[in-house]
Short mmCIF file of C-alpha atoms in Angstrom, two decimals:
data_model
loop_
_atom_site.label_atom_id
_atom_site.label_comp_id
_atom_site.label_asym_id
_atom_site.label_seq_id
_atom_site.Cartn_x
_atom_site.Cartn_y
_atom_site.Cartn_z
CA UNK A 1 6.74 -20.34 5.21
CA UNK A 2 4.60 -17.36 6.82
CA UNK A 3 2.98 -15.19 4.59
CA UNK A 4 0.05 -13.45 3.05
CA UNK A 5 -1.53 -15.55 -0.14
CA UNK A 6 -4.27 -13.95 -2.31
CA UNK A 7 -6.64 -16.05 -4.89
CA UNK A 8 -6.71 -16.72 -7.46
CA UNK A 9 -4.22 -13.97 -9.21
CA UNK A 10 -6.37 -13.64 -12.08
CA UNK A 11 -10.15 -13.55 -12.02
CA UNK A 12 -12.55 -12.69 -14.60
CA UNK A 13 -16.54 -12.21 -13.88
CA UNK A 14 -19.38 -11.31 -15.75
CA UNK A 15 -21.04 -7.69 -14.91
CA UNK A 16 -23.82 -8.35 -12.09
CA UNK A 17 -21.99 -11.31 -10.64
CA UNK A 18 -20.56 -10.84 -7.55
CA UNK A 19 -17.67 -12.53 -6.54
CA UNK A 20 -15.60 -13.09 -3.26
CA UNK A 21 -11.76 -12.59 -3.18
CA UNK A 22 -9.51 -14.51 -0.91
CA UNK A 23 -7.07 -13.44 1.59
CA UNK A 24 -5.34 -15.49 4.17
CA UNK A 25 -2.72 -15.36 6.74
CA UNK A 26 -0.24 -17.22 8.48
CA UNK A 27 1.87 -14.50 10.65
CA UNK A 28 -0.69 -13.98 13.43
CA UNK A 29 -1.10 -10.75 12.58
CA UNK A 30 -4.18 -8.95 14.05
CA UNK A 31 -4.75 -6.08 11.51
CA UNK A 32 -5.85 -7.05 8.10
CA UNK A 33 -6.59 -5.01 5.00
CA UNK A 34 -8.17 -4.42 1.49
CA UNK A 35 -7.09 -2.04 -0.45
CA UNK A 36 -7.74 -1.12 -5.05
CA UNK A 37 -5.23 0.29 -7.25
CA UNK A 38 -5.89 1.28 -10.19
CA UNK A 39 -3.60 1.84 -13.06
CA UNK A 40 -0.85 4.33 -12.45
CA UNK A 41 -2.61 5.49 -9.30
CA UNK A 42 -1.67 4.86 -5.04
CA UNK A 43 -3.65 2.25 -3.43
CA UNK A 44 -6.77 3.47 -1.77
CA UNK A 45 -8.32 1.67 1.24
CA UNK A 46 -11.54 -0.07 0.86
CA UNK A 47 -12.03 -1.68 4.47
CA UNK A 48 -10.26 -2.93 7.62
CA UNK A 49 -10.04 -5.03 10.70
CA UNK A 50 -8.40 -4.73 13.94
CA UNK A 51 -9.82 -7.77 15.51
CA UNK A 52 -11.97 -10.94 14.71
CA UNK A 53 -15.50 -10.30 14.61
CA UNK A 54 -14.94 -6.41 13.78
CA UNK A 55 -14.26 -4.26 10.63
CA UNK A 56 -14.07 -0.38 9.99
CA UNK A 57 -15.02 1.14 6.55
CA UNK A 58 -12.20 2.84 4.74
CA UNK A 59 -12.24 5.33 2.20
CA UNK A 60 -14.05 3.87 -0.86
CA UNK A 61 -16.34 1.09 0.95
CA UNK A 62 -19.79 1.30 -1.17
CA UNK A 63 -20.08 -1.79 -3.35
CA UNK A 64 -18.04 -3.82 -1.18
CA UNK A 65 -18.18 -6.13 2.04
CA UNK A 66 -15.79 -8.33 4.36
CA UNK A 67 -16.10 -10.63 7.02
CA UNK A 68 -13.87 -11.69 9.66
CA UNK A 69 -14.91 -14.45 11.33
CA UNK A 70 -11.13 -15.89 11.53
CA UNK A 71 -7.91 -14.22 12.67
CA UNK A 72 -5.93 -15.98 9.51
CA UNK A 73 -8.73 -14.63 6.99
CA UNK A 74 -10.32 -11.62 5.54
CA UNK A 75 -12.30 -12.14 2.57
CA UNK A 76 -13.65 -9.35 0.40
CA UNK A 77 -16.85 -9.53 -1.74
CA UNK A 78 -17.47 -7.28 -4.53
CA UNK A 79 -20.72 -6.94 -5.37
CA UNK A 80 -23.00 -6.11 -8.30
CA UNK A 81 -23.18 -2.34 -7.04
CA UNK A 82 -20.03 -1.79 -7.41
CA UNK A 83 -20.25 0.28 -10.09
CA UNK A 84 -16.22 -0.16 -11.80
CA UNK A 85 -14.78 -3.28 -9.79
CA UNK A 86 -12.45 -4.08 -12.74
CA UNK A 87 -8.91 -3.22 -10.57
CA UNK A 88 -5.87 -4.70 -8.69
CA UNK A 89 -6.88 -5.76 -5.16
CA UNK A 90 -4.22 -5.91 -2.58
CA UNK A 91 -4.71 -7.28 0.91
CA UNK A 92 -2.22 -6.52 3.91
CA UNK A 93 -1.84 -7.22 7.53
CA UNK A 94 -0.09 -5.94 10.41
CA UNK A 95 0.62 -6.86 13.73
CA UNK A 96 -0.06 -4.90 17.17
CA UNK A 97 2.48 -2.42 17.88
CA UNK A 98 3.77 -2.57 14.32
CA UNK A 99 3.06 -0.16 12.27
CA UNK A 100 4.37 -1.87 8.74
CA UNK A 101 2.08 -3.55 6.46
CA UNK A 102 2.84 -6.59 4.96
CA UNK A 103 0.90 -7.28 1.32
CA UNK A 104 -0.21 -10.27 -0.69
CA UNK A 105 0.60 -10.97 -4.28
CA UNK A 106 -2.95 -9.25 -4.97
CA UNK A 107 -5.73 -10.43 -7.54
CA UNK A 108 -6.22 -8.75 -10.83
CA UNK A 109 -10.21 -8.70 -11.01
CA UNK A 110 -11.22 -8.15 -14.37
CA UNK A 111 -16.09 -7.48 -15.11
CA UNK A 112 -15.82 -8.54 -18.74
CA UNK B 1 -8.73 16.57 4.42
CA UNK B 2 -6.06 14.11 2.97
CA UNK B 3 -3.56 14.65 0.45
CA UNK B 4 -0.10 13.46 -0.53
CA UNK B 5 1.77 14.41 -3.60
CA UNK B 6 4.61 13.11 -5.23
CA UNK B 7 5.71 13.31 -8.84
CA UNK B 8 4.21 10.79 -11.50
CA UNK B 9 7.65 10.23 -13.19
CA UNK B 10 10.68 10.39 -13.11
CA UNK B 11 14.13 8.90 -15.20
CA UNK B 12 17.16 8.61 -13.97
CA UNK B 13 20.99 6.80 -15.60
CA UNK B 14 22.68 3.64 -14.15
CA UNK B 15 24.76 4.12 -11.37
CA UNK B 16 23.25 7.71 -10.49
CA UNK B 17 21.78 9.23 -7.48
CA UNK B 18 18.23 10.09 -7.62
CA UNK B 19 16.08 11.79 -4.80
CA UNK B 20 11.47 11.40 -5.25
CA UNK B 21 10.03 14.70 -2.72
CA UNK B 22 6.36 13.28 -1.28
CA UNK B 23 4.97 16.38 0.54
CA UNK B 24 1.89 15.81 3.16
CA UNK B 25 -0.88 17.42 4.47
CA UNK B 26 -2.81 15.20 6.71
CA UNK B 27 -5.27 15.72 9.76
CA UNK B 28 -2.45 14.11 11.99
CA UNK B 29 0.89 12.52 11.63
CA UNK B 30 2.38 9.31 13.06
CA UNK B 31 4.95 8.53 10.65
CA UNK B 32 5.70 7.83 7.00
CA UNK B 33 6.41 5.12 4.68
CA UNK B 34 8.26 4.42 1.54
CA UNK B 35 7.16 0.97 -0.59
CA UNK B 36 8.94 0.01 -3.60
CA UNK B 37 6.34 -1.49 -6.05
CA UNK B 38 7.38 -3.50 -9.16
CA UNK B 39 4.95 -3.48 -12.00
CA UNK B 40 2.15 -6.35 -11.19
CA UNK B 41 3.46 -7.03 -7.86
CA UNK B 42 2.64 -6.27 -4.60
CA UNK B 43 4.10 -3.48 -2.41
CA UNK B 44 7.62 -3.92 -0.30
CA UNK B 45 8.55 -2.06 2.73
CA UNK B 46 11.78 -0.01 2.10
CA UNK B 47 11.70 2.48 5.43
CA UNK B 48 9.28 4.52 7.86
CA UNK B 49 10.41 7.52 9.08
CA UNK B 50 8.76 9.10 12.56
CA UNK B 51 11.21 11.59 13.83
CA UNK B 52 12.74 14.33 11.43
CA UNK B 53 15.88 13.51 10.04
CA UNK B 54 17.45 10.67 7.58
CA UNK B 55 17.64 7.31 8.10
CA UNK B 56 19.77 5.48 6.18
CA UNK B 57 19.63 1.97 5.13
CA UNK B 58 21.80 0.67 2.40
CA UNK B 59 21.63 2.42 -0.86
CA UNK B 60 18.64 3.85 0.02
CA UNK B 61 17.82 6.65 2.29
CA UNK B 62 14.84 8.49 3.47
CA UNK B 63 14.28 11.87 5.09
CA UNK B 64 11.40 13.54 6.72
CA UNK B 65 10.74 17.00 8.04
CA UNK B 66 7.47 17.02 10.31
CA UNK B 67 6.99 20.46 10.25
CA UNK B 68 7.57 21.43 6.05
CA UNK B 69 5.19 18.18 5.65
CA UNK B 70 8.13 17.02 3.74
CA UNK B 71 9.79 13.88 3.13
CA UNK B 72 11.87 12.26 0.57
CA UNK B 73 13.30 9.17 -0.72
CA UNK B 74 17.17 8.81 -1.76
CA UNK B 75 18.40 6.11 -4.23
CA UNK B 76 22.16 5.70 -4.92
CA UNK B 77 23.87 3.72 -7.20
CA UNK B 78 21.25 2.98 -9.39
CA UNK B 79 20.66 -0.51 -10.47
CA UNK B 80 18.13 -1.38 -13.19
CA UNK B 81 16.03 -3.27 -11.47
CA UNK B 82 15.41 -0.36 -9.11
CA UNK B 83 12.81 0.78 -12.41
CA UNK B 84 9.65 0.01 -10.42
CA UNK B 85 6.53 2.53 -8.47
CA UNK B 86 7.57 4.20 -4.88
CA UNK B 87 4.65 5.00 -2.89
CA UNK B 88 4.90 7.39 0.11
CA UNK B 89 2.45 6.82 2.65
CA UNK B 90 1.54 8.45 5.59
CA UNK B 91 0.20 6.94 8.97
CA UNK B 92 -2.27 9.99 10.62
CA UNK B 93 -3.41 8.90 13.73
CA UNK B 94 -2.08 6.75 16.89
CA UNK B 95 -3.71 3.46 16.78
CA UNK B 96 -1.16 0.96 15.89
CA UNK B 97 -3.52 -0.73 13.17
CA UNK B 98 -5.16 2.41 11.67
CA UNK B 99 -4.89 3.07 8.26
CA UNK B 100 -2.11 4.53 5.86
CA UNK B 101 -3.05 6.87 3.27
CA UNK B 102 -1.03 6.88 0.21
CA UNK B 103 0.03 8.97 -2.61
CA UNK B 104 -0.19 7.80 -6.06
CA UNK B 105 3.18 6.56 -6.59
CA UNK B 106 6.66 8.01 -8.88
CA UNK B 107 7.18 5.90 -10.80
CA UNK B 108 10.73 5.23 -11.57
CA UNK B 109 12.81 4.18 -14.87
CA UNK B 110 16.45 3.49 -15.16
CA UNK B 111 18.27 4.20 -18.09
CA UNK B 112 21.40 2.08 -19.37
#
């Protein structure tokens, strides 16, 4: 089955750890995602790629960082300066010429 | 800068009709979104709308005015397990993997 999976769904971390969420693929899509929500709130981008081997900052970057060495994967790694990473993390991807996103089961990261 | 509004809640009865406004006002416009988002779960696609006008599909139907920055979402026949999060989202420039802001979500309840 294509499709976007996300793990683990649960995660829990000690404060100053950082840790490296998992996003993968199977729908050749070229676009690829992160995105927080909080509770009650929208989702709000963190970063994205267009291509393998490049990735564009979104709107609340600082504390975070991806890589995207593969088409099928775009991990994100929050990191000890992020100063309230305790949130639900949703990746997406889209294809070219498509302008729906389609979104993992996310990752509830909870910094005990 | 960006903004989308839409209201936080709203309740509605069993086998109603019930409309959610999301109102825009972005640096540019390529078209808008509606998700449906259960609690815990990711986002689903429900419709995009690019050109003013409704488009229906099935019991639900979504309209957008381009130049009132308008747009809303129209549920019929209310089920229960339409109680979930709808998240407009708007797409504001012409790359065809650029990024979708959204608004913080209405979210939804069904009463018996």
């Amino acid at each position: 089955d294509g499709g976007i999976t996300q793990s683990p769904k649960y995660l829990f971390r000690k404060e100053g750890q950082n840790v490296t969420l998992s996003c993968e693929q199977n729908l050749n899509h070229d676009a690829m995602y992160w995105y927080r929500q909080d509770p009650g709130q929208g989702l709000r981008l963190i970063y994205y790629s267009q291509i393998v081997n490049d990735f564009q900052k979104g709107d609340i970057a600082e504390g975070y960082s991806v890589s995207r060495e593969k088409k099928e994967s775009f991990p994100l790694t929050v990191t000890s300066a992020q100063k309230n990473p305790t949130a639900f993390y949703l990746c997406a991807s889209s294809p070219q010429g498509v302008y729906e996103q389609f979104f993992g089961p996310g990752t509830r990261l909870t910094v005990l | 800068g960006q903004n989308i509004d839409q209201p936080t809640e709203m309740t509605a009865t069993e086998g109603a009709i019930v409309q959610i406004n999301c109102t825009y006002q972005t640096s540019g416009f390529n078209g808008l979104f509606w998700y449906q988002q259960h609690a815990g779960e990711a986002p689903t696609f429900l419709s995009y709308n690019v050109l003013d006008g409704l488009e229906e599909k099935g019991r639900f139907s979504s309209f957008l005015s381009r130049s009132k920055g308008y747009s809303y979402l129209l549920l019929k026949e209310l089920q229960m397990k339409d109680s979930a999060s709808y998240l407009c989202a708007v797409r504001p420039d012409y790359s065809s993997a650029s990024k979708i802001i959204f608004g913080s979500g209405t979210r939804l309840s069904i009463r018996p």
